[in-house]
GROMACS .gro file of C-alpha atoms in nm:
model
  126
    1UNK     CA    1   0.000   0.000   0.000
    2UNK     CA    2   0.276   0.236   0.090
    3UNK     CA    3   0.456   0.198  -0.284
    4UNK     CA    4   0.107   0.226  -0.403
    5UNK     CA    5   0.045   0.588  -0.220
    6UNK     CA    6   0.406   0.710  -0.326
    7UNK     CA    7   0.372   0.629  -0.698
    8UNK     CA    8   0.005   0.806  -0.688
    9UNK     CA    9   0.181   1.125  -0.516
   10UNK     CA   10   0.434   1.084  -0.800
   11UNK     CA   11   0.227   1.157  -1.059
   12UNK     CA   12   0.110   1.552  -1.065
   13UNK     CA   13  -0.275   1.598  -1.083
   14UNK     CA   14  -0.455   1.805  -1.283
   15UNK     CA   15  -0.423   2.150  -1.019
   16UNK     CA   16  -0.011   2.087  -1.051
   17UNK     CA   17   0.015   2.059  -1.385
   18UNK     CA   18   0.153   2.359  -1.574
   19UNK     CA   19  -0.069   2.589  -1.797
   20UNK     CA   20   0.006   2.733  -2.109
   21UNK     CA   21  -0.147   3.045  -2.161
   22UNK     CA   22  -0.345   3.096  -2.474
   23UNK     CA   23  -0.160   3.436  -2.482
   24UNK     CA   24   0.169   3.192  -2.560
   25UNK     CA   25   0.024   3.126  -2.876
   26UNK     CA   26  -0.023   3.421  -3.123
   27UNK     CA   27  -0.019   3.400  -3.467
   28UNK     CA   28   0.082   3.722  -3.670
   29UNK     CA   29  -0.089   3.808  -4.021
   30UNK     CA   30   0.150   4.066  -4.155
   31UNK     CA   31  -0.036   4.287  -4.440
   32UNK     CA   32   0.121   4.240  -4.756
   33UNK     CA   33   0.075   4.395  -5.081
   34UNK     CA   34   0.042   4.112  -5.311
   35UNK     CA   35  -0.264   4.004  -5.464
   36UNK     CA   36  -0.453   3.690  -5.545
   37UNK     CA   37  -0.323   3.691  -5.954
   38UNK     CA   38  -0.656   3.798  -6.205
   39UNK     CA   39  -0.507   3.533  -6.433
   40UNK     CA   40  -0.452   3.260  -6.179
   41UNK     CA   41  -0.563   2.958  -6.436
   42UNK     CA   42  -0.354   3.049  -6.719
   43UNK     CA   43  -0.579   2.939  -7.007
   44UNK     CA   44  -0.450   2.924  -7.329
   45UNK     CA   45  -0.777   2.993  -7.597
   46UNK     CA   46  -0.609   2.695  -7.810
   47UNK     CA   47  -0.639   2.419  -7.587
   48UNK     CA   48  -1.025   2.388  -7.516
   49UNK     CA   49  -1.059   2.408  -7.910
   50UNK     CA   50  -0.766   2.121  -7.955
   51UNK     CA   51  -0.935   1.937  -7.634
   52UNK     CA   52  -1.270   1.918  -7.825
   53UNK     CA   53  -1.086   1.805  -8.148
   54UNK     CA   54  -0.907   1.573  -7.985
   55UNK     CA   55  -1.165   1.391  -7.769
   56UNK     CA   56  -1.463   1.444  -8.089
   57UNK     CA   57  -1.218   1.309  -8.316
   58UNK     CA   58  -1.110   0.954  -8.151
   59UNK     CA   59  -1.472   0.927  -8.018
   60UNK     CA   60  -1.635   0.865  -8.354
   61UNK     CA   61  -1.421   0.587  -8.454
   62UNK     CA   62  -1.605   0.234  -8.427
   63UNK     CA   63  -1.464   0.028  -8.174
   64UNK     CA   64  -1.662  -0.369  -8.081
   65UNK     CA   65  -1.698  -0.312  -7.728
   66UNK     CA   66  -2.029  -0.117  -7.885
   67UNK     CA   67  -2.079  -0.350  -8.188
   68UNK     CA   68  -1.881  -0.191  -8.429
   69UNK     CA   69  -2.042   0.136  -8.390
   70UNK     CA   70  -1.884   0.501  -8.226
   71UNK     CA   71  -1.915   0.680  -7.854
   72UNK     CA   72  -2.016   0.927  -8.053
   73UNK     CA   73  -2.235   0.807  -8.291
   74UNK     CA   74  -2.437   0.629  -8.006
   75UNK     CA   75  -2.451   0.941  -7.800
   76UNK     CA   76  -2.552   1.174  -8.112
   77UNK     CA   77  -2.830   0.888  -8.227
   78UNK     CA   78  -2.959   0.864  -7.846
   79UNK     CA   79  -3.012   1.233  -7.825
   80UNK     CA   80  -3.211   1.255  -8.166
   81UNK     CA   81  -3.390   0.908  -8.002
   82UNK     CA   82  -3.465   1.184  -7.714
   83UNK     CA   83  -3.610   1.469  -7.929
   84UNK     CA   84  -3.839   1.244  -8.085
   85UNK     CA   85  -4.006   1.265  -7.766
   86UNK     CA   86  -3.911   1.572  -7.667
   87UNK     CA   87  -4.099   1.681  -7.410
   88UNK     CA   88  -4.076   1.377  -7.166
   89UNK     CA   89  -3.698   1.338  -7.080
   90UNK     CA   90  -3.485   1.019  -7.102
   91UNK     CA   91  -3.559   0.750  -6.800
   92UNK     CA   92  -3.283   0.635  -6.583
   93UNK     CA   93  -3.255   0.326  -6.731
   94UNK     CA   94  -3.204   0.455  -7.086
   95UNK     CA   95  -2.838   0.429  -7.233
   96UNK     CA   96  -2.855   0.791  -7.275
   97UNK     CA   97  -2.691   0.865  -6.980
   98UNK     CA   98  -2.410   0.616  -6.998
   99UNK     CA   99  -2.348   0.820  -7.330
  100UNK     CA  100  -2.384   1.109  -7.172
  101UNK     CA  101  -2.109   1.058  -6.903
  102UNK     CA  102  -1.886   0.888  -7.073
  103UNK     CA  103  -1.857   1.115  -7.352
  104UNK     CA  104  -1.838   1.454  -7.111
  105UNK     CA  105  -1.586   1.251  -6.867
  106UNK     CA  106  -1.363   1.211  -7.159
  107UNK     CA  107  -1.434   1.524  -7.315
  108UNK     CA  108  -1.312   1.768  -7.002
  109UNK     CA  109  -1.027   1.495  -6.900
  110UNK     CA  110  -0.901   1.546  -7.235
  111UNK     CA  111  -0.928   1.934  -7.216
  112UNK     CA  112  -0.777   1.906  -6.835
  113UNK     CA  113  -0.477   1.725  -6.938
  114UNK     CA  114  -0.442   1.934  -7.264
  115UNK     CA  115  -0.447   2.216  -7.001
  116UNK     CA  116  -0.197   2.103  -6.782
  117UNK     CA  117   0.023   1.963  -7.056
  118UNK     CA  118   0.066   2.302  -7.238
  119UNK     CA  119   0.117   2.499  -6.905
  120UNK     CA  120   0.397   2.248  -6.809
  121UNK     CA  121   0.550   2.290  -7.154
  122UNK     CA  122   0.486   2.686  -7.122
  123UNK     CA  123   0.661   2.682  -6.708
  124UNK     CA  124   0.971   2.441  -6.807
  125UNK     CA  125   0.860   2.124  -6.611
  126UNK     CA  126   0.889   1.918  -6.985
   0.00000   0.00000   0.00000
């Protein structure tokens, strides 16, 4: 009992224990006169247009994983499937939407990597 009562007057409790002030802590903001850059993304006109070329272009070639036929041609003979009917919309089970996705997905990857490839080219990283 004795080695029990010295160990447990070892230890400090929570009234000994030092405090750290919150004053201790202070975190500065020093005004500066730089701005947030207008032209922060860079964009070069060219590469959206060479994006959509490149993404349209591949897209409409016939590949067997949709019988022979095209992403594109699919996607542009489900929207005119669509506007026959025009003014219910497509259900969620039609293959519109997989058309749909998949073609935009590619479509803005395409124009995001064209992006980044031409500012890397443009900054000296390749």
């Amino acid at each position: 009992m004795a080695a029990l009562a010295t160990r447990a007057s070892a230890l400090p409790t929570l009234a000994q224990r030092p405090r750290v002030s919150r004053r201790a802590v202070i975190v500065r903001a020093e005004a500066s006169n730089k701005t947030f850059p207008r032209d922060w993304i860079k964009s070069d006109p060219l590469v959206p247009v060479l994006g959509f070329a490149g993404w349209t272009i591949p897209s409409t070639i016939g590949v067997s994983g949709f019988g022979g036929q095209s992403l594109f041609g699919l996607f542009t003979q489900s929207i005119g499937e669509q506007l026959a009917h025009f003014p219910t919309g497509p259900a969620l089970t039609d293959k519109f939407w997989l058309y749909l996705i998949t073609w935009h997905l590619g479509l803005f990857l395409t124009i995001t990597l064209g992006q980044i490839g031409v500012q890397g080219r443009k900054q000296g990283y390749w």
